[in-house]
Amino acid sequence: MHAIADPDGALAQWRARALDFERAVGRIVLGQERVIRLLTIAVFARGHVLLEGDVGVGKTTLLRALARAIGGAYERVEGTIDLMPADLVYDARVGEDGRPRVDPGPLLRRGPELSVFFFNEINRARPQVHAMLLRLMAERTVSAFGREYVFPFLQVFADRNRVEREETFELPAAARDRFFMEVQVKAPEDFAARRALVFDPRFHDTDLLIAEVPEAIIDYRSLDQVSREIQGAIPASDAIVAYTIALWDAIRTPDKAGIALPGVRMDRLVQGGASPRGMSYLIRAARVRAWLEGRAIIVPEDLRAVFPEVMAHRIFFDPVYEMRREEISADLCRVAFATVPAP
């Protein structure tokens, strides 16, 4: 087995903290081991995440626990149809003295120490808000009051309202592509976890539950540097390079790769996407996953473990198939791995 290039042992220490982080979050968010691992990968790859899931499955609890374990400041915004970009920046209101006041909004009130920003029900907000969020995600900056504010440690999380369709604005392809991952959060299947969540009073008071998570298990100020070191320490062999390119070809032109899905015309299914940026994100995620597993080189299972979350939302289908996106994208990713020979 290849050894990670880690002469001072710093990456090994950080891996131990990352595993402590997973265990701490897992003690209060039950039955979500895979989701927690994916979010850990996103944290150490410094990527933004769009969460998918029904109401009441614990997405907010998960993110509050994650933010507490990372340290830094946490802010949450609720998407509404009347929300405007300025509402993220400042809070205009009438003070107790009857005079108008302008206070810092959710982005500015914590300043540069903001580390986790959660946008709840993002598709309820208008496209103008999406555009501002895109800049924030891409550049970690926002302009307000005649100056530019920088958020050097910021990571954005969002979720979508999947139930209601009225007064919602779906994210355009460019906006979805800015998210490093789209992660499904479902109700746990494990009986013991489900019983505890329903019957154990410990899980009924969210504030007390979050307080059980140790603060700042991992230092949010160091994550960018640690991420760079991980990416530099985990190489990809020539065989993995060839395998990754073959998977890329398979999802871009599935008909040429010999992939067939029931009830789908493969020659017209994929209209675009799976860009070089998306593939670079896939490798970033695979390197972090290999590091968390204690390996110094990417193996095919690292790619398989993160492929649907990193790539599925970057594959754009013919409109005829968009209503079946979730089912078809999952099948396409699964069959691509079954079709392309692993090294």
mmCIF file of C-alpha atoms in Angstrom:
data_model
loop_
_atom_site.group_PDB
_atom_site.id
_atom_site.type_symbol
_atom_site.label_atom_id
_atom_site.label_comp_id
_atom_site.label_asym_id
_atom_site.label_seq_id
_atom_site.Cartn_x
_atom_site.Cartn_y
_atom_site.Cartn_z
ATOM 1 C CA MET A 1 0.000 0.000 0.000
ATOM 2 C CA HIS A 2 1.257 3.472 -0.903
ATOM 3 C CA ALA A 3 2.011 5.761 2.036
ATOM 4 C CA ILE A 4 0.659 9.306 2.082
ATOM 5 C CA ALA A 5 3.348 11.942 1.678
ATOM 6 C CA ASP A 6 3.001 13.417 5.157
ATOM 7 C CA PRO A 7 6.471 14.059 6.613
ATOM 8 C CA ASP A 8 5.299 15.975 9.699
ATOM 9 C CA GLY A 9 2.226 13.828 10.336
ATOM 10 C CA ALA A 10 -0.154 16.785 9.922
ATOM 11 C CA LEU A 11 -2.506 15.009 7.512
ATOM 12 C CA ALA A 12 -2.718 12.004 9.817
ATOM 13 C CA GLN A 13 -3.698 14.295 12.693
ATOM 14 C CA TRP A 14 -6.294 15.985 10.526
ATOM 15 C CA ARG A 15 -7.703 12.626 9.450
ATOM 16 C CA ALA A 16 -8.136 11.691 13.127
ATOM 17 C CA ARG A 17 -10.026 14.966 13.669
ATOM 18 C CA ALA A 18 -12.165 14.329 10.594
ATOM 19 C CA LEU A 19 -13.171 10.915 11.923
ATOM 20 C CA ASP A 20 -13.903 12.473 15.345
ATOM 21 C CA PHE A 21 -16.046 15.011 13.508
ATOM 22 C CA GLU A 22 -18.041 12.235 11.806
ATOM 23 C CA ARG A 23 -18.549 10.369 15.062
ATOM 24 C CA ALA A 24 -19.702 13.499 16.929
ATOM 25 C CA VAL A 25 -22.256 14.413 14.260
ATOM 26 C CA GLY A 26 -23.331 10.769 13.943
ATOM 27 C CA ARG A 27 -24.208 10.592 17.638
ATOM 28 C CA ILE A 28 -26.994 13.131 17.226
ATOM 29 C CA VAL A 29 -27.988 12.568 13.570
ATOM 30 C CA LEU A 30 -28.881 8.888 13.523
ATOM 31 C CA GLY A 31 -28.981 6.585 10.530
ATOM 32 C CA GLN A 32 -27.246 9.029 8.170
ATOM 33 C CA GLU A 33 -23.718 7.601 8.021
ATOM 34 C CA ARG A 34 -23.420 7.919 4.245
ATOM 35 C CA VAL A 35 -24.749 11.481 4.259
ATOM 36 C CA ILE A 36 -22.332 12.468 7.030
ATOM 37 C CA ARG A 37 -19.422 10.947 5.116
ATOM 38 C CA LEU A 38 -20.415 12.855 1.963
ATOM 39 C CA LEU A 39 -20.647 16.134 3.878
ATOM 40 C CA THR A 40 -17.269 15.453 5.474
ATOM 41 C CA ILE A 41 -15.835 14.979 1.990
ATOM 42 C CA ALA A 42 -17.412 18.260 0.881
ATOM 43 C CA VAL A 43 -16.027 20.087 3.933
ATOM 44 C CA PHE A 44 -12.467 18.928 3.246
ATOM 45 C CA ALA A 45 -12.824 19.467 -0.503
ATOM 46 C CA ARG A 46 -14.217 22.984 0.202
ATOM 47 C CA GLY A 47 -17.319 22.506 -1.936
ATOM 48 C CA HIS A 48 -20.848 23.840 -1.588
ATOM 49 C CA VAL A 49 -23.704 21.356 -1.130
ATOM 50 C CA LEU A 50 -27.350 21.213 -2.191
ATOM 51 C CA LEU A 51 -29.367 18.923 0.071
ATOM 52 C CA GLU A 52 -32.416 17.040 -1.188
ATOM 53 C CA GLY A 53 -34.984 15.490 1.111
ATOM 54 C CA ASP A 54 -38.455 15.585 2.564
ATOM 55 C CA VAL A 55 -39.471 17.944 5.353
ATOM 56 C CA GLY A 56 -38.523 16.793 8.842
ATOM 57 C CA VAL A 57 -35.710 14.358 8.009
ATOM 58 C CA GLY A 58 -33.122 16.345 9.977
ATOM 59 C CA LYS A 59 -31.351 18.498 7.379
ATOM 60 C CA THR A 60 -31.260 21.586 9.589
ATOM 61 C CA THR A 61 -30.168 19.597 12.644
ATOM 62 C CA LEU A 62 -27.425 18.022 10.555
ATOM 63 C CA LEU A 63 -26.125 21.385 9.356
ATOM 64 C CA ARG A 64 -26.278 22.971 12.809
ATOM 65 C CA ALA A 65 -24.283 20.040 14.202
ATOM 66 C CA LEU A 66 -21.809 20.312 11.334
ATOM 67 C CA ALA A 67 -21.397 24.057 11.864
ATOM 68 C CA ARG A 68 -20.790 23.634 15.592
ATOM 69 C CA ALA A 69 -18.174 20.942 14.977
ATOM 70 C CA ILE A 70 -16.405 23.118 12.392
ATOM 71 C CA GLY A 71 -16.519 26.292 14.460
ATOM 72 C CA GLY A 72 -16.973 29.771 13.113
ATOM 73 C CA ALA A 73 -20.315 31.461 12.626
ATOM 74 C CA TYR A 74 -23.517 29.906 11.292
ATOM 75 C CA GLU A 75 -26.357 31.709 9.552
ATOM 76 C CA ARG A 76 -29.616 30.488 8.042
ATOM 77 C CA VAL A 77 -31.931 32.193 5.545
ATOM 78 C CA GLU A 78 -35.449 31.095 4.593
ATOM 79 C CA GLY A 79 -36.263 31.301 0.899
ATOM 80 C CA THR A 80 -39.489 33.216 0.189
ATOM 81 C CA ILE A 81 -41.023 34.643 -2.960
ATOM 82 C CA ASP A 82 -40.549 38.224 -1.715
ATOM 83 C CA LEU A 83 -36.922 37.758 -0.656
ATOM 84 C CA MET A 84 -34.590 40.090 -2.539
ATOM 85 C CA PRO A 85 -30.768 40.131 -2.785
ATOM 86 C CA ALA A 86 -30.563 43.152 -0.489
ATOM 87 C CA ASP A 87 -32.309 41.170 2.275
ATOM 88 C CA LEU A 88 -29.216 38.968 2.550
ATOM 89 C CA VAL A 89 -27.008 42.004 3.028
ATOM 90 C CA TYR A 90 -28.912 44.381 5.303
ATOM 91 C CA ASP A 91 -31.988 44.539 7.499
ATOM 92 C CA ALA A 92 -34.041 47.716 6.952
ATOM 93 C CA ARG A 93 -36.669 48.387 9.597
ATOM 94 C CA VAL A 94 -38.245 51.000 11.837
ATOM 95 C CA GLY A 95 -36.566 51.243 15.231
ATOM 96 C CA GLU A 96 -38.254 51.595 18.619
ATOM 97 C CA ASP A 97 -37.785 55.352 18.356
ATOM 98 C CA GLY A 98 -39.798 55.430 15.135
ATOM 99 C CA ARG A 99 -36.779 56.183 12.967
ATOM 100 C CA PRO A 100 -35.672 54.002 10.063
ATOM 101 C CA ARG A 101 -32.687 51.766 10.786
ATOM 102 C CA VAL A 102 -30.398 49.746 8.550
ATOM 103 C CA ASP A 103 -28.578 46.889 10.275
ATOM 104 C CA PRO A 104 -26.300 44.219 8.821
ATOM 105 C CA GLY A 105 -28.210 41.291 7.335
ATOM 106 C CA PRO A 106 -27.450 37.573 7.705
ATOM 107 C CA LEU A 107 -24.381 37.685 5.488
ATOM 108 C CA LEU A 108 -22.758 40.691 7.136
ATOM 109 C CA ARG A 109 -23.687 40.392 10.801
ATOM 110 C CA ARG A 110 -21.046 37.700 11.395
ATOM 111 C CA GLY A 111 -18.467 39.225 9.079
ATOM 112 C CA PRO A 112 -15.464 37.250 7.848
ATOM 113 C CA GLU A 113 -15.927 34.572 10.528
ATOM 114 C CA LEU A 114 -19.014 33.203 8.747
ATOM 115 C CA SER A 115 -18.212 29.565 7.977
ATOM 116 C CA VAL A 116 -21.572 27.866 7.262
ATOM 117 C CA PHE A 117 -24.402 29.628 5.429
ATOM 118 C CA PHE A 118 -27.617 27.610 5.041
ATOM 119 C CA PHE A 119 -30.190 28.716 2.459
ATOM 120 C CA ASN A 120 -33.402 26.860 3.271
ATOM 121 C CA GLU A 121 -35.872 26.243 0.403
ATOM 122 C CA ILE A 122 -33.686 27.975 -2.159
ATOM 123 C CA ASN A 123 -36.173 27.403 -4.972
ATOM 124 C CA ARG A 124 -38.700 29.675 -3.234
ATOM 125 C CA ALA A 125 -36.361 32.624 -3.846
ATOM 126 C CA ARG A 126 -36.304 34.571 -7.097
ATOM 127 C CA PRO A 127 -33.602 34.255 -9.796
ATOM 128 C CA GLN A 128 -32.077 37.585 -8.678
ATOM 129 C CA VAL A 129 -31.314 35.988 -5.313
ATOM 130 C CA HIS A 130 -29.899 32.904 -7.029
ATOM 131 C CA ALA A 131 -27.573 35.148 -9.042
ATOM 132 C CA MET A 132 -26.249 36.817 -5.906
ATOM 133 C CA LEU A 133 -25.775 33.444 -4.244
ATOM 134 C CA LEU A 134 -23.796 32.244 -7.275
ATOM 135 C CA ARG A 135 -21.333 35.083 -6.868
ATOM 136 C CA LEU A 136 -21.058 34.429 -3.152
ATOM 137 C CA MET A 137 -20.334 30.739 -3.828
ATOM 138 C CA ALA A 138 -17.843 31.390 -6.613
ATOM 139 C CA GLU A 139 -15.971 34.350 -5.149
ATOM 140 C CA ARG A 140 -16.802 34.400 -1.409
ATOM 141 C CA THR A 141 -17.449 38.131 -1.730
ATOM 142 C CA VAL A 142 -20.429 40.483 -1.752
ATOM 143 C CA SER A 143 -20.654 44.218 -2.419
ATOM 144 C CA ALA A 144 -22.599 46.445 -0.035
ATOM 145 C CA PHE A 145 -22.470 49.954 1.457
ATOM 146 C CA GLY A 146 -19.895 51.009 -1.140
ATOM 147 C CA ARG A 147 -17.359 48.327 -0.247
ATOM 148 C CA GLU A 148 -16.619 44.672 -0.826
ATOM 149 C CA TYR A 149 -16.969 42.137 1.978
ATOM 150 C CA VAL A 150 -14.905 38.966 1.914
ATOM 151 C CA PHE A 151 -15.847 35.641 3.520
ATOM 152 C CA PRO A 152 -12.628 33.611 3.391
ATOM 153 C CA PHE A 153 -13.957 30.533 5.240
ATOM 154 C CA LEU A 154 -17.474 30.362 3.805
ATOM 155 C CA GLN A 155 -19.216 27.165 2.745
ATOM 156 C CA VAL A 156 -22.777 27.350 1.388
ATOM 157 C CA PHE A 157 -25.442 24.702 1.960
ATOM 158 C CA ALA A 158 -28.949 24.857 0.527
ATOM 159 C CA ASP A 159 -32.005 22.690 0.183
ATOM 160 C CA ARG A 160 -35.010 22.671 -2.116
ATOM 161 C CA ASN A 161 -38.720 22.426 -1.453
ATOM 162 C CA ARG A 162 -39.613 19.263 -3.363
ATOM 163 C CA VAL A 163 -43.298 19.116 -2.404
ATOM 164 C CA GLU A 164 -44.846 22.385 -3.543
ATOM 165 C CA ARG A 165 -44.587 23.707 -7.094
ATOM 166 C CA GLU A 166 -46.468 27.005 -6.802
ATOM 167 C CA GLU A 167 -44.392 30.148 -6.261
ATOM 168 C CA THR A 168 -41.115 28.309 -6.760
ATOM 169 C CA PHE A 169 -38.219 29.053 -9.099
ATOM 170 C CA GLU A 170 -36.119 26.065 -10.045
ATOM 171 C CA LEU A 171 -32.380 26.573 -10.190
ATOM 172 C CA PRO A 172 -30.947 26.928 -13.697
ATOM 173 C CA ALA A 173 -28.270 24.535 -14.873
ATOM 174 C CA ALA A 174 -25.477 27.049 -14.241
ATOM 175 C CA ALA A 175 -26.571 27.469 -10.629
ATOM 176 C CA ARG A 176 -26.792 23.744 -9.951
ATOM 177 C CA ASP A 177 -23.356 23.223 -11.472
ATOM 178 C CA ARG A 178 -21.876 25.530 -8.828
ATOM 179 C CA PHE A 179 -22.806 23.041 -6.138
ATOM 180 C CA PHE A 180 -20.035 20.567 -5.521
ATOM 181 C CA MET A 181 -22.557 17.886 -4.533
ATOM 182 C CA GLU A 182 -26.267 17.233 -4.436
ATOM 183 C CA VAL A 183 -26.923 14.918 -1.494
ATOM 184 C CA GLN A 184 -30.138 13.006 -0.807
ATOM 185 C CA VAL A 185 -31.194 13.007 2.855
ATOM 186 C CA LYS A 186 -33.860 10.397 3.508
ATOM 187 C CA ALA A 187 -35.495 9.113 6.660
ATOM 188 C CA PRO A 188 -33.249 6.434 8.230
ATOM 189 C CA GLU A 189 -34.057 2.811 7.441
ATOM 190 C CA ASP A 190 -32.424 1.300 10.527
ATOM 191 C CA PHE A 191 -35.125 0.258 13.037
ATOM 192 C CA ALA A 192 -33.115 1.261 16.112
ATOM 193 C CA ALA A 193 -32.428 4.734 14.699
ATOM 194 C CA ARG A 194 -36.082 5.250 13.775
ATOM 195 C CA ARG A 195 -37.248 4.121 17.203
ATOM 196 C CA ALA A 196 -34.827 6.457 18.965
ATOM 197 C CA LEU A 197 -35.779 9.462 16.824
ATOM 198 C CA VAL A 198 -39.473 8.947 17.548
ATOM 199 C CA PHE A 199 -39.518 7.723 21.164
ATOM 200 C CA ASP A 200 -36.315 8.970 22.841
ATOM 201 C CA PRO A 201 -36.893 12.454 24.377
ATOM 202 C CA ARG A 202 -33.202 13.217 23.835
ATOM 203 C CA PHE A 203 -33.950 13.780 20.136
ATOM 204 C CA HIS A 204 -36.978 16.001 20.730
ATOM 205 C CA ASP A 205 -35.123 19.116 21.934
ATOM 206 C CA THR A 206 -32.901 20.177 19.054
ATOM 207 C CA ASP A 207 -31.055 22.919 20.949
ATOM 208 C CA LEU A 208 -30.001 20.568 23.754
ATOM 209 C CA LEU A 209 -29.081 17.934 21.191
ATOM 210 C CA ILE A 210 -26.836 20.323 19.244
ATOM 211 C CA ALA A 211 -25.163 21.367 22.504
ATOM 212 C CA GLU A 212 -23.860 17.794 22.851
ATOM 213 C CA VAL A 213 -21.578 18.306 19.837
ATOM 214 C CA PRO A 214 -18.092 19.459 20.882
ATOM 215 C CA GLU A 215 -17.261 22.866 19.457
ATOM 216 C CA ALA A 216 -14.563 23.351 16.807
ATOM 217 C CA ILE A 217 -13.430 19.744 16.459
ATOM 218 C CA ILE A 218 -11.881 20.915 13.213
ATOM 219 C CA ASP A 219 -10.625 24.480 12.811
ATOM 220 C CA TYR A 220 -12.552 26.219 10.027
ATOM 221 C CA ARG A 221 -9.664 28.667 9.501
ATOM 222 C CA SER A 222 -7.334 25.834 8.461
ATOM 223 C CA LEU A 223 -9.637 23.929 6.108
ATOM 224 C CA ASP A 224 -8.511 25.623 2.869
ATOM 225 C CA GLN A 225 -4.866 24.804 3.572
ATOM 226 C CA VAL A 226 -5.653 21.233 4.637
ATOM 227 C CA SER A 227 -7.727 20.764 1.491
ATOM 228 C CA ARG A 228 -4.811 21.825 -0.696
ATOM 229 C CA GLU A 229 -2.482 19.447 1.111
ATOM 230 C CA ILE A 230 -4.888 16.522 0.665
ATOM 231 C CA GLN A 231 -5.220 17.206 -3.049
ATOM 232 C CA GLY A 232 -1.451 17.309 -3.422
ATOM 233 C CA ALA A 233 -0.837 14.160 -1.394
ATOM 234 C CA ILE A 234 -3.246 11.743 -3.148
ATOM 235 C CA PRO A 235 -2.169 10.949 -6.736
ATOM 236 C CA ALA A 236 -4.130 9.238 -9.497
ATOM 237 C CA SER A 237 -2.451 6.401 -11.378
ATOM 238 C CA ASP A 238 -2.460 6.201 -15.184
ATOM 239 C CA ALA A 239 -5.021 3.409 -14.911
ATOM 240 C CA ILE A 240 -7.359 5.593 -12.813
ATOM 241 C CA VAL A 241 -6.917 8.472 -15.262
ATOM 242 C CA ALA A 242 -7.957 6.228 -18.174
ATOM 243 C CA TYR A 243 -10.850 4.789 -16.145
ATOM 244 C CA THR A 244 -12.137 8.269 -15.216
ATOM 245 C CA ILE A 245 -12.042 9.454 -18.833
ATOM 246 C CA ALA A 246 -13.892 6.302 -19.924
ATOM 247 C CA LEU A 247 -16.613 6.969 -17.322
ATOM 248 C CA TRP A 248 -16.825 10.544 -18.572
ATOM 249 C CA ASP A 249 -17.344 9.345 -22.148
ATOM 250 C CA ALA A 250 -19.949 6.838 -20.977
ATOM 251 C CA ILE A 251 -22.194 9.455 -19.360
ATOM 252 C CA ARG A 252 -21.748 12.013 -22.139
ATOM 253 C CA THR A 253 -22.480 9.614 -25.005
ATOM 254 C CA PRO A 254 -24.133 6.589 -23.392
ATOM 255 C CA ASP A 255 -25.345 5.167 -26.713
ATOM 256 C CA LYS A 256 -21.766 4.905 -28.005
ATOM 257 C CA ALA A 257 -20.697 3.230 -24.754
ATOM 258 C CA GLY A 258 -23.300 0.501 -25.245
ATOM 259 C CA ILE A 259 -25.483 1.668 -22.337
ATOM 260 C CA ALA A 260 -29.203 0.905 -22.610
ATOM 261 C CA LEU A 261 -31.966 1.936 -20.187
ATOM 262 C CA PRO A 262 -35.574 0.723 -20.423
ATOM 263 C CA GLY A 263 -37.897 3.158 -22.154
ATOM 264 C CA VAL A 264 -35.129 5.628 -23.017
ATOM 265 C CA ARG A 265 -33.726 6.617 -26.410
ATOM 266 C CA MET A 266 -30.060 6.700 -25.527
ATOM 267 C CA ASP A 267 -29.035 8.661 -28.617
ATOM 268 C CA ARG A 268 -31.102 11.651 -27.453
ATOM 269 C CA LEU A 269 -30.992 11.291 -23.661
ATOM 270 C CA VAL A 270 -27.979 13.452 -22.759
ATOM 271 C CA GLN A 271 -28.053 17.003 -24.118
ATOM 272 C CA GLY A 272 -25.000 18.343 -22.294
ATOM 273 C CA GLY A 273 -23.169 18.656 -19.033
ATOM 274 C CA ALA A 274 -20.563 16.499 -17.351
ATOM 275 C CA SER A 275 -18.090 19.327 -17.949
ATOM 276 C CA PRO A 276 -14.354 19.354 -17.209
ATOM 277 C CA ARG A 277 -15.175 21.312 -14.040
ATOM 278 C CA GLY A 278 -17.542 18.567 -12.957
ATOM 279 C CA MET A 279 -14.945 15.882 -13.566
ATOM 280 C CA SER A 280 -12.337 17.864 -11.635
ATOM 281 C CA TYR A 281 -14.794 18.025 -8.726
ATOM 282 C CA LEU A 282 -15.179 14.256 -8.968
ATOM 283 C CA ILE A 283 -11.430 13.780 -8.549
ATOM 284 C CA ARG A 284 -11.317 16.274 -5.676
ATOM 285 C CA ALA A 285 -14.012 14.297 -3.882
ATOM 286 C CA ALA A 286 -12.348 10.952 -4.645
ATOM 287 C CA ARG A 287 -9.032 12.156 -3.206
ATOM 288 C CA VAL A 288 -10.666 13.225 0.046
ATOM 289 C CA ARG A 289 -12.526 9.933 0.248
ATOM 290 C CA ALA A 290 -9.281 7.984 -0.243
ATOM 291 C CA TRP A 291 -7.642 10.083 2.499
ATOM 292 C CA LEU A 292 -10.502 9.442 4.916
ATOM 293 C CA GLU A 293 -10.171 5.715 4.191
ATOM 294 C CA GLY A 294 -6.443 5.899 5.044
ATOM 295 C CA ARG A 295 -5.176 5.318 1.506
ATOM 296 C CA ALA A 296 -2.612 7.324 -0.420
ATOM 297 C CA ILE A 297 -3.978 6.652 -3.890
ATOM 298 C CA ILE A 298 -7.377 6.765 -5.596
ATOM 299 C CA VAL A 299 -9.034 3.418 -6.313
ATOM 300 C CA PRO A 300 -12.181 2.770 -8.393
ATOM 301 C CA GLU A 301 -14.345 2.507 -5.270
ATOM 302 C CA ASP A 302 -13.467 6.106 -4.372
ATOM 303 C CA LEU A 303 -14.957 7.263 -7.669
ATOM 304 C CA ARG A 304 -18.005 5.026 -7.283
ATOM 305 C CA ALA A 305 -18.649 6.258 -3.725
ATOM 306 C CA VAL A 306 -19.055 9.911 -4.752
ATOM 307 C CA PHE A 307 -20.055 9.692 -8.425
ATOM 308 C CA PRO A 308 -23.875 10.110 -8.160
ATOM 309 C CA GLU A 309 -23.674 13.051 -5.759
ATOM 310 C CA VAL A 310 -20.987 14.886 -7.723
ATOM 311 C CA MET A 311 -22.015 14.082 -11.303
ATOM 312 C CA ALA A 312 -25.750 13.311 -11.590
ATOM 313 C CA HIS A 313 -26.925 16.936 -11.361
ATOM 314 C CA ARG A 314 -24.374 17.948 -14.000
ATOM 315 C CA ILE A 315 -25.852 15.687 -16.695
ATOM 316 C CA PHE A 316 -28.535 17.554 -18.627
ATOM 317 C CA PHE A 317 -31.272 15.473 -20.227
ATOM 318 C CA ASP A 318 -33.599 15.991 -23.145
ATOM 319 C CA PRO A 319 -36.742 17.734 -21.773
ATOM 320 C CA VAL A 320 -38.750 14.583 -22.511
ATOM 321 C CA TYR A 321 -36.821 12.809 -19.741
ATOM 322 C CA GLU A 322 -36.465 15.616 -17.194
ATOM 323 C CA MET A 323 -39.539 14.589 -15.211
ATOM 324 C CA ARG A 324 -37.856 11.220 -14.625
ATOM 325 C CA ARG A 325 -34.471 12.780 -13.838
ATOM 326 C CA GLU A 326 -33.916 11.222 -10.419
ATOM 327 C CA GLU A 327 -34.658 7.693 -11.614
ATOM 328 C CA ILE A 328 -32.812 7.961 -14.934
ATOM 329 C CA SER A 329 -29.694 9.682 -13.562
ATOM 330 C CA ALA A 330 -29.315 7.023 -10.862
ATOM 331 C CA ASP A 331 -29.697 4.242 -13.443
ATOM 332 C CA LEU A 332 -27.275 5.930 -15.850
ATOM 333 C CA CYS A 333 -24.561 6.241 -13.201
ATOM 334 C CA ARG A 334 -25.086 2.648 -12.048
ATOM 335 C CA VAL A 335 -24.991 1.177 -15.559
ATOM 336 C CA ALA A 336 -21.966 3.290 -16.514
ATOM 337 C CA PHE A 337 -19.961 1.664 -13.712
ATOM 338 C CA ALA A 338 -21.251 -1.753 -14.729
ATOM 339 C CA THR A 339 -20.274 -1.139 -18.358
ATOM 340 C CA VAL A 340 -16.835 0.480 -18.074
ATOM 341 C CA PRO A 341 -14.194 -2.088 -17.010
ATOM 342 C CA ALA A 342 -12.483 -1.157 -13.746
ATOM 343 C CA PRO A 343 -8.668 -1.332 -13.616
#
